[in-house]
PDB file of C-alpha atoms in Angstrom:
ATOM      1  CA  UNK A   1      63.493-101.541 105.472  1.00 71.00           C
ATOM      2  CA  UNK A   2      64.396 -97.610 105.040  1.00 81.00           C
ATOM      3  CA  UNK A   3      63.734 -95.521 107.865  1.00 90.00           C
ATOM      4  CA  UNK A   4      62.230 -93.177 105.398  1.00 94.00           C
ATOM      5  CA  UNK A   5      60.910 -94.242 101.581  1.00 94.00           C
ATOM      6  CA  UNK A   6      60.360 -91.742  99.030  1.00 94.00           C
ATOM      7  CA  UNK A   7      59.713 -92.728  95.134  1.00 87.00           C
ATOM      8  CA  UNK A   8      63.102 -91.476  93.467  1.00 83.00           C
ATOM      9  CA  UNK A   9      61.273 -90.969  90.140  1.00 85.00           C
ATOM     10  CA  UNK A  10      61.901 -89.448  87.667  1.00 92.00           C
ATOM     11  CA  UNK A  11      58.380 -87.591  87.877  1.00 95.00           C
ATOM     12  CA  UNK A  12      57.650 -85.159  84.758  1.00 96.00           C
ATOM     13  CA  UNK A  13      54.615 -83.380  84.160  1.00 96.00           C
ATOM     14  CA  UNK A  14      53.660 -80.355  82.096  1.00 97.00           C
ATOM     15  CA  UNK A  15      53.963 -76.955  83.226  1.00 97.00           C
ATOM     16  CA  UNK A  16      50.994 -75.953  85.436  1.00 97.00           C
ATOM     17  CA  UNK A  17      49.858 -79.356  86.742  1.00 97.00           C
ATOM     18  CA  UNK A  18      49.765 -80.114  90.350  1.00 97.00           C
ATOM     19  CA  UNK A  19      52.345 -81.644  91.437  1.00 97.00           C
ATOM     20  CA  UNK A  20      51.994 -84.354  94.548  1.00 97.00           C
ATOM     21  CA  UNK A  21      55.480 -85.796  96.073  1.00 97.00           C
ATOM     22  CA  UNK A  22      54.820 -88.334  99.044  1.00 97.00           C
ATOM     23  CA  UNK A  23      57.293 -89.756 101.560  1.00 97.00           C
ATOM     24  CA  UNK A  24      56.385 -92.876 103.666  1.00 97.00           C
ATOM     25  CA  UNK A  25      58.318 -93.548 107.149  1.00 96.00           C
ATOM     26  CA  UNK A  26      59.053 -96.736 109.153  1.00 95.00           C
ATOM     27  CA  UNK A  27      59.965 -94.687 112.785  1.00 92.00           C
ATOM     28  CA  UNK A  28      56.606 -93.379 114.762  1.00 92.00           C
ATOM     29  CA  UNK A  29      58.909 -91.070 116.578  1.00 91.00           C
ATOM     30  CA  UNK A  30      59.443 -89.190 114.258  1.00 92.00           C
ATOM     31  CA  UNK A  31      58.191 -85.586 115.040  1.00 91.00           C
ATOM     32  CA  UNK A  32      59.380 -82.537 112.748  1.00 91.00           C
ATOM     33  CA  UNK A  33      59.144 -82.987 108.997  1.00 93.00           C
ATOM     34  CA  UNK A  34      60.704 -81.140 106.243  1.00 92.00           C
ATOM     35  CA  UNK A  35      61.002 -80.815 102.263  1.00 95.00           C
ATOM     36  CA  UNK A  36      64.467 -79.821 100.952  1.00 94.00           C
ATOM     37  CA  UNK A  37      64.787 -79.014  97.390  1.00 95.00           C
ATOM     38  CA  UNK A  38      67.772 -79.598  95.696  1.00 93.00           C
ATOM     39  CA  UNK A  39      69.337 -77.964  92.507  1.00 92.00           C
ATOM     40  CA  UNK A  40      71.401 -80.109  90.757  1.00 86.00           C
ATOM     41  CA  UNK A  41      75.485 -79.771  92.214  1.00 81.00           C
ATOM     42  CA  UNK A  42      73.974 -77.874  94.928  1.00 87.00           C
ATOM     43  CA  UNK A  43      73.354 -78.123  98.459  1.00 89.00           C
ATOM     44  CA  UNK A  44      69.564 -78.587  99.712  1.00 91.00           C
ATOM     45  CA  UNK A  45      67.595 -75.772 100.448  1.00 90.00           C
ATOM     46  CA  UNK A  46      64.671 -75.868 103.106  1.00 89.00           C
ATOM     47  CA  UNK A  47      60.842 -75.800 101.417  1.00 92.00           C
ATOM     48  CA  UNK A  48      58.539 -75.987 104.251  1.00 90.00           C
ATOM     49  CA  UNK A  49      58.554 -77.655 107.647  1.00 88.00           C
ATOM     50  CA  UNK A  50      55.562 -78.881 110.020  1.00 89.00           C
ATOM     51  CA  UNK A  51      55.736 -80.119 113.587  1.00 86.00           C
ATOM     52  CA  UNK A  52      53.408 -83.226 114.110  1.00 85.00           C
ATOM     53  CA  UNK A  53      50.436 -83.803 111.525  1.00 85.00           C
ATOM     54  CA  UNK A  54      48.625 -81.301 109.765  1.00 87.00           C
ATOM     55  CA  UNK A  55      48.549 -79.131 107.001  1.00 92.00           C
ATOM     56  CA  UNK A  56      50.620 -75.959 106.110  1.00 93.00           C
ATOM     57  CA  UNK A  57      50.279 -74.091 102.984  1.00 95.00           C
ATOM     58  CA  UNK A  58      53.216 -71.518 101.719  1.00 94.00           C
ATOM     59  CA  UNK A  59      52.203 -69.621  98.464  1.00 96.00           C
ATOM     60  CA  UNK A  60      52.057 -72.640  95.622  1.00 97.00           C
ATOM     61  CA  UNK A  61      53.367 -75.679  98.269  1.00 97.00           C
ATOM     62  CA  UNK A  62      51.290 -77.183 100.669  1.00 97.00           C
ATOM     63  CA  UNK A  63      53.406 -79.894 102.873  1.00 96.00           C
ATOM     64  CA  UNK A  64      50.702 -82.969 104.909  1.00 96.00           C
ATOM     65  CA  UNK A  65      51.642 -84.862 107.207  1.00 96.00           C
ATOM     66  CA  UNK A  66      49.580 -87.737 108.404  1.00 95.00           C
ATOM     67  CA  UNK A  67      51.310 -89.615 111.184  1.00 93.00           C
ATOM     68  CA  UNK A  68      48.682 -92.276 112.180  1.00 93.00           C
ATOM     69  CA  UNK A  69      49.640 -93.447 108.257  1.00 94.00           C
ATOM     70  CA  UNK A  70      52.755 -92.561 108.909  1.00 95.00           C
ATOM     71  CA  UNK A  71      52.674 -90.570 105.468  1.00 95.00           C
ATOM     72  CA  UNK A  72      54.180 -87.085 103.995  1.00 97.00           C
ATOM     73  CA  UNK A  73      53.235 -84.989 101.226  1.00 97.00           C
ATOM     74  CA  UNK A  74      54.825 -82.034  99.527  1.00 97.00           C
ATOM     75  CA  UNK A  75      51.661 -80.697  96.399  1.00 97.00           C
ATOM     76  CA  UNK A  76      53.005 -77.763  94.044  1.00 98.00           C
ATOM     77  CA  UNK A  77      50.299 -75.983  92.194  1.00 97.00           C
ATOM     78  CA  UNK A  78      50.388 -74.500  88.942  1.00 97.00           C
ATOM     79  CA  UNK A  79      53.858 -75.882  88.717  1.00 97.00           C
ATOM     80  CA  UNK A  80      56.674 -73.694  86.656  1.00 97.00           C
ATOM     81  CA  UNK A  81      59.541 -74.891  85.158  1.00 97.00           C
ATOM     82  CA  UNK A  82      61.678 -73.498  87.695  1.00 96.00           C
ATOM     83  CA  UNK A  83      60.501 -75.818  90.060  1.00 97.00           C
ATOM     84  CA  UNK A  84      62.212 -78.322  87.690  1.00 97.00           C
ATOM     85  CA  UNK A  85      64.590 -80.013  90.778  1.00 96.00           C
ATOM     86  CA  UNK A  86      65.172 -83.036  93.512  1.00 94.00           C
ATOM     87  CA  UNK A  87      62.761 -82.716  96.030  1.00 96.00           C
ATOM     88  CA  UNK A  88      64.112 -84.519  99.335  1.00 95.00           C
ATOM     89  CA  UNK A  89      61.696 -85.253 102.484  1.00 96.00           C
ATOM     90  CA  UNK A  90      63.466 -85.295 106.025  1.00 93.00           C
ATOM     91  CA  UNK A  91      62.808 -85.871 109.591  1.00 92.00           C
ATOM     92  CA  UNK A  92      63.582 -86.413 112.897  1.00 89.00           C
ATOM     93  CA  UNK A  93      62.093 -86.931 116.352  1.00 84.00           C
ATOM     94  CA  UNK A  94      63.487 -83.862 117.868  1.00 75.00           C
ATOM     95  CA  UNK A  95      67.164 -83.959 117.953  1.00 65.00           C
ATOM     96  CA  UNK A  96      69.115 -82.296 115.376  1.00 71.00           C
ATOM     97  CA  UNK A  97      69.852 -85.233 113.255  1.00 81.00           C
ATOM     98  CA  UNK A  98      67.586 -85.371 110.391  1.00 87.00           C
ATOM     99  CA  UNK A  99      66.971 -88.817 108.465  1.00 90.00           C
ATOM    100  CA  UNK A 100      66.478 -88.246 104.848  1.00 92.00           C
ATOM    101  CA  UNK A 101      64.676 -89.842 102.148  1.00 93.00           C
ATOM    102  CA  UNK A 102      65.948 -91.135  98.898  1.00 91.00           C
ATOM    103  CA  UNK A 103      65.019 -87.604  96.844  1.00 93.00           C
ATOM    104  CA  UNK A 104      62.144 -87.546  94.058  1.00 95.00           C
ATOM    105  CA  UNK A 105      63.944 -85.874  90.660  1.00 94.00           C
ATOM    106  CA  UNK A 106      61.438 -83.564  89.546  1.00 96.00           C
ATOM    107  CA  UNK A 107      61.083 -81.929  85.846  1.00 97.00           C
ATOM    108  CA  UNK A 108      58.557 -79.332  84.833  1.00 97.00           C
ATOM    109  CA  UNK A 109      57.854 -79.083  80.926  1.00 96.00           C
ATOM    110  CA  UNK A 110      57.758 -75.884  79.416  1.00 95.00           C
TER     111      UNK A 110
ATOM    112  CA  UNK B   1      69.369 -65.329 105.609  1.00 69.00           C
ATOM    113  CA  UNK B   2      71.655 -67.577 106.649  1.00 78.00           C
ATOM    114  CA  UNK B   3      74.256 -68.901 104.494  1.00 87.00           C
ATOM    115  CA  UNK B   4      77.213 -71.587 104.254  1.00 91.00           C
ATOM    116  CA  UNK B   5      79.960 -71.323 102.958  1.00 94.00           C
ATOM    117  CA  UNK B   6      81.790 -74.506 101.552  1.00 96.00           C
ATOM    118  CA  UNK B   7      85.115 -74.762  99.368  1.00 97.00           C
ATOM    119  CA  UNK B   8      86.165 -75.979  97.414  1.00 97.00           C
ATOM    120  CA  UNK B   9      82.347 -76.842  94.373  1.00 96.00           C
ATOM    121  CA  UNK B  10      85.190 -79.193  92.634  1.00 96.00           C
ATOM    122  CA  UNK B  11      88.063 -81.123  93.415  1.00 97.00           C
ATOM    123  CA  UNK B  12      90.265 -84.061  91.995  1.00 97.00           C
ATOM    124  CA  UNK B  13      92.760 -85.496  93.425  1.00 96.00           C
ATOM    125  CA  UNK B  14      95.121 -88.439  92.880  1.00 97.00           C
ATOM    126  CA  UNK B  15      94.817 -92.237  95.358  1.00 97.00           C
ATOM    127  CA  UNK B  16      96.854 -91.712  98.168  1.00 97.00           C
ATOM    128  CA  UNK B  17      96.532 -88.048  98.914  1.00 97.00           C
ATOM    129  CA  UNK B  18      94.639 -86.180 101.439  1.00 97.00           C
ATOM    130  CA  UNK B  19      91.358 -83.141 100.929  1.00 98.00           C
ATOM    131  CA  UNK B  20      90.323 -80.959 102.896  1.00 97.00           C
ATOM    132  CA  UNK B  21      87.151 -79.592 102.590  1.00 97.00           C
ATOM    133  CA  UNK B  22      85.906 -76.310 104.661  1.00 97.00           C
ATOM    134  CA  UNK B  23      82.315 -75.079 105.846  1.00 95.00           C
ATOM    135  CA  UNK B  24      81.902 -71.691 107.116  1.00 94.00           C
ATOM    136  CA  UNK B  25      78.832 -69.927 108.616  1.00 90.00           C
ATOM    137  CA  UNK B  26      78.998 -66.594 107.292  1.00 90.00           C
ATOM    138  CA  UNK B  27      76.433 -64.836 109.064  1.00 84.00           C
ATOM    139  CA  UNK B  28      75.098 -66.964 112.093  1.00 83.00           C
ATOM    140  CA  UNK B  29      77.035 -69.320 114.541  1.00 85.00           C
ATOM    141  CA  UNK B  30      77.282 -72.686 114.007  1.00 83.00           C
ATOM    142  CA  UNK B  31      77.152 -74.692 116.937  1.00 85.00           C
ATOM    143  CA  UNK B  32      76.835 -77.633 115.078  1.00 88.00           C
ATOM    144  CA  UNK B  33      77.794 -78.900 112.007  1.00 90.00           C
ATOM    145  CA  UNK B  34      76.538 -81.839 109.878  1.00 92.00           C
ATOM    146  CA  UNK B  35      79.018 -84.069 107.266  1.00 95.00           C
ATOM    147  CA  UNK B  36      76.737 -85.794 104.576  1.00 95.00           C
ATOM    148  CA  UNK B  37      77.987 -87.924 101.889  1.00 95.00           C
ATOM    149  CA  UNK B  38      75.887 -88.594  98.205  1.00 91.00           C
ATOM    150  CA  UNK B  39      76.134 -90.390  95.732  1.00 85.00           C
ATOM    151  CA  UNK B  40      74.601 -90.211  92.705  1.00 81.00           C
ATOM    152  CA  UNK B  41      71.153 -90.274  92.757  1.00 76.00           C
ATOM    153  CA  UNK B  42      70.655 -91.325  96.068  1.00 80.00           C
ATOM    154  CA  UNK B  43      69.660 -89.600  99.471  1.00 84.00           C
ATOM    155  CA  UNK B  44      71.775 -87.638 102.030  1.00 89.00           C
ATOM    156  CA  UNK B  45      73.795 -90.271 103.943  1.00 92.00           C
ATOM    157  CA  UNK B  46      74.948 -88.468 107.924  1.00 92.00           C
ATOM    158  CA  UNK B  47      78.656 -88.949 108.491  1.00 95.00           C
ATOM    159  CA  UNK B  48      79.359 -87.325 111.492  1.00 94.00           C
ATOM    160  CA  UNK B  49      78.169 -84.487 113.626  1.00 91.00           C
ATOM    161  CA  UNK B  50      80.376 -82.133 114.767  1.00 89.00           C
ATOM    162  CA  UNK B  51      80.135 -79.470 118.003  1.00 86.00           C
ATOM    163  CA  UNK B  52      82.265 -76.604 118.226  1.00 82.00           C
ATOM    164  CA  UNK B  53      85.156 -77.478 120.611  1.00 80.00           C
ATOM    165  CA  UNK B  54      84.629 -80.855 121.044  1.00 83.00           C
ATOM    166  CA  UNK B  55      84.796 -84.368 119.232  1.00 87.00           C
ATOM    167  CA  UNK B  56      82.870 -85.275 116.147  1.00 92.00           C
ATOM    168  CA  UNK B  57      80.306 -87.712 116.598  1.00 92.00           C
ATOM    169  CA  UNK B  58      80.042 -90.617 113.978  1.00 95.00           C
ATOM    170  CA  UNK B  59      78.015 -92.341 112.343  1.00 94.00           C
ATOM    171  CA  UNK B  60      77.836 -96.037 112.130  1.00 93.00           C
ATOM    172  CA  UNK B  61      80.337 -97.094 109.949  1.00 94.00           C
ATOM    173  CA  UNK B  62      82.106 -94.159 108.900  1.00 95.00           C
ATOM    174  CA  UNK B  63      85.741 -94.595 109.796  1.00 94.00           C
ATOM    175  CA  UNK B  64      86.974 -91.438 111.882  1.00 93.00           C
ATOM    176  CA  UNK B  65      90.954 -91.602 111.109  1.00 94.00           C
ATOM    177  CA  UNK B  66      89.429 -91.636 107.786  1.00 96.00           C
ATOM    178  CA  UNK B  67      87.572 -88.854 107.533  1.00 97.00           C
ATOM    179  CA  UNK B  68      88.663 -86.174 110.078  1.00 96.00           C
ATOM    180  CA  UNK B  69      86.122 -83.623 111.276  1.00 94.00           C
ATOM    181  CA  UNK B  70      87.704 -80.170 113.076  1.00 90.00           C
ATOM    182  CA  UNK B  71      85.193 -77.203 114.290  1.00 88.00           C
ATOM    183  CA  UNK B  72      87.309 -75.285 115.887  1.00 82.00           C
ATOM    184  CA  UNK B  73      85.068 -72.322 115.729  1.00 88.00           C
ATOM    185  CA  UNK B  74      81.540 -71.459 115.375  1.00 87.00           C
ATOM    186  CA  UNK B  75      81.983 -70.477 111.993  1.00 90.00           C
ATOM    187  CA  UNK B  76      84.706 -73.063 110.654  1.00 92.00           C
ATOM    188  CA  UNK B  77      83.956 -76.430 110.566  1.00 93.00           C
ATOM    189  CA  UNK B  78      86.351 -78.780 108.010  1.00 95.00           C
ATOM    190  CA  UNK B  79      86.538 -82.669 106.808  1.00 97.00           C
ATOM    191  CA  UNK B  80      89.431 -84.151 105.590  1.00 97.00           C
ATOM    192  CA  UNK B  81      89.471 -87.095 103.523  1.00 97.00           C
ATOM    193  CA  UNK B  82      92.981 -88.630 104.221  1.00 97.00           C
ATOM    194  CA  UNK B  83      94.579 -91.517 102.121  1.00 97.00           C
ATOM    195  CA  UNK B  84      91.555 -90.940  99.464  1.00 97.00           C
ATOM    196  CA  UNK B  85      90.631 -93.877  97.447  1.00 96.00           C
ATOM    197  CA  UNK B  86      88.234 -93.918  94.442  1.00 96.00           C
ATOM    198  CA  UNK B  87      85.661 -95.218  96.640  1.00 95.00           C
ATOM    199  CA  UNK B  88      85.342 -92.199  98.373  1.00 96.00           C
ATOM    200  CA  UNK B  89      84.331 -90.268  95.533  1.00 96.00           C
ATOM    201  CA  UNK B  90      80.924 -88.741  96.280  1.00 95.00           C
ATOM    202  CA  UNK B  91      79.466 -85.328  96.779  1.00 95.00           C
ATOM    203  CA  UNK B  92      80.263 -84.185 100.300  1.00 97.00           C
ATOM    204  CA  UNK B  93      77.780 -81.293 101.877  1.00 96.00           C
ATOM    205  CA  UNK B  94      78.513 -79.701 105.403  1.00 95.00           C
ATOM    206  CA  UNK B  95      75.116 -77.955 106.981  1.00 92.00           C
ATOM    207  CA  UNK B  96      75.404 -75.568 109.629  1.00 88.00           C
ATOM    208  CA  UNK B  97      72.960 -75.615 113.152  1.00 79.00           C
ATOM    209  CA  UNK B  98      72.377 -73.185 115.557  1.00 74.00           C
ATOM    210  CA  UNK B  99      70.275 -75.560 117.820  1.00 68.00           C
ATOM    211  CA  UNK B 100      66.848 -74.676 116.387  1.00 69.00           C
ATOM    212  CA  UNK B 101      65.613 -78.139 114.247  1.00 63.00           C
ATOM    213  CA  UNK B 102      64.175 -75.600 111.566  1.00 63.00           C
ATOM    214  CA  UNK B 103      66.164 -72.645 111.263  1.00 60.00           C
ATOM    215  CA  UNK B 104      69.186 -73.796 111.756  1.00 51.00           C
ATOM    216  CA  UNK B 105      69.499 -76.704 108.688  1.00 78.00           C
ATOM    217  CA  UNK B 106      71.584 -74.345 106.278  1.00 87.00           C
ATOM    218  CA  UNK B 107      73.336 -76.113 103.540  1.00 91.00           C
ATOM    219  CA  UNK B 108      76.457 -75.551 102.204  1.00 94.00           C
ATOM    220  CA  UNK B 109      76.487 -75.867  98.425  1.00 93.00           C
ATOM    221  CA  UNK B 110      78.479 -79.138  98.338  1.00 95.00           C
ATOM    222  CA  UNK B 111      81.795 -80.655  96.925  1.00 96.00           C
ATOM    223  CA  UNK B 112      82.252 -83.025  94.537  1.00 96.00           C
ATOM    224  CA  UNK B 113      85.111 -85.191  94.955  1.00 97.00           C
ATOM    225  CA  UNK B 114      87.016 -87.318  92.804  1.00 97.00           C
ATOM    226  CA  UNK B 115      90.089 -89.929  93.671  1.00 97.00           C
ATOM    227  CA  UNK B 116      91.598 -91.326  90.513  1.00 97.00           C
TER     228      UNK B 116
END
């Protein structure tokens, strides 16, 4: 079993839905969780981070984190087709090594 | 904000011969520097992690004569792929960290590499 599962897709939905991206982990250590997006041929680019479980909202992106289910989310509202890209959850239990999941390839139609 | 540097975006080179691929911080200090590997559709695989001045750490069953890791600096880190078979042809990333989990996770934008 994966340290960390994520659905690789591919996940397309029309412009404007909401979209709802979910990572699943094996390793109850894990503390600090993160969403990397990823342009194709590009490196990843941080999203939004949380420490623990909760809820944090940035503009259109709200990351959740439920540890006791051991469960991420990344939701995109009123998605554009910018947004069209690989969405990658991470973590790690505190050191700098981050364990990544399997990427969900994303497209937003126009 | 911060930003990686990493060069060559595209290289091919023939079985047999060696790559070299450099990282560099351009406006904050890496301390440390990640080596990721990724293949085509799939997730970020850690190769080694790399301090400045000191031996790279790595990763279970990544072969270290193989691929050499030098971070001499705190804004130069490299990987060379020596004796480069068509196996090894992947998209390699470097990411730069300062020490802080969150702030310090800056990408570089990756290079593909291609043995034939």
């Amino acid at each position: 079993q994966k340290e960390v599962e994520q659905d690789p897709g591919p996940l397309s939905v029309p412009e404007g839905a909401i979209v709802s991206l979910n990572c699943t982990y094996s390793n109850s250590a894990f503390q600090y969780f993160m969403w990397y997006r990823q342009y194709s041929r590009k490196g990843p680019e941080l999203l939004m981070y949380t420490y623990s479980s909760g809820n944090k909202e940035d503009g259109r992106f709200t990351a959740q984190v439920d540890k006791s289910s051991k469960y991420i989310s990344l939701f995109i509202r009123d998605s554009q087709p910018s947004d069209s890209a690989t969405y990658l959850c991470a973590m790690s239990w505190g050191a700098q090594k981050l364990v990544f999941g399997q990427g969900t390839r994303l497209t937003i139609n126009p | 904000g911060a930003v990686v540097s990493q060069h060559p975006s595209r290289v091919i080179c023939k079985s047999g011969t060696s790559v070299k691929i450099e990282c560099r911080s351009l406006d904050f200090q890496a301390t440390t520097m990640f080596w990721y590997r990724q293949f085509p559709k799939q997730s970020l695989m850690l190769m080694a992690t790399s301090n400045e001045g000191s031996k790279a750490t790595y990763e279970q069953g990544v072969e270290k004569d193989k691929f050499l890791i030098n971070h001499a600096s705190l804004t130069l880190s490299t990987l060379t792929v020596t004796s480069a078979h068509p196996e090894d042809s992947s998209f390699y990333i470097c990411s730069g960290g300062t020490g802080d989990i969150f702030r310090g996770y800056t990408f570089g934008s990756g290079t593909r590499l291609t043995v034939v």
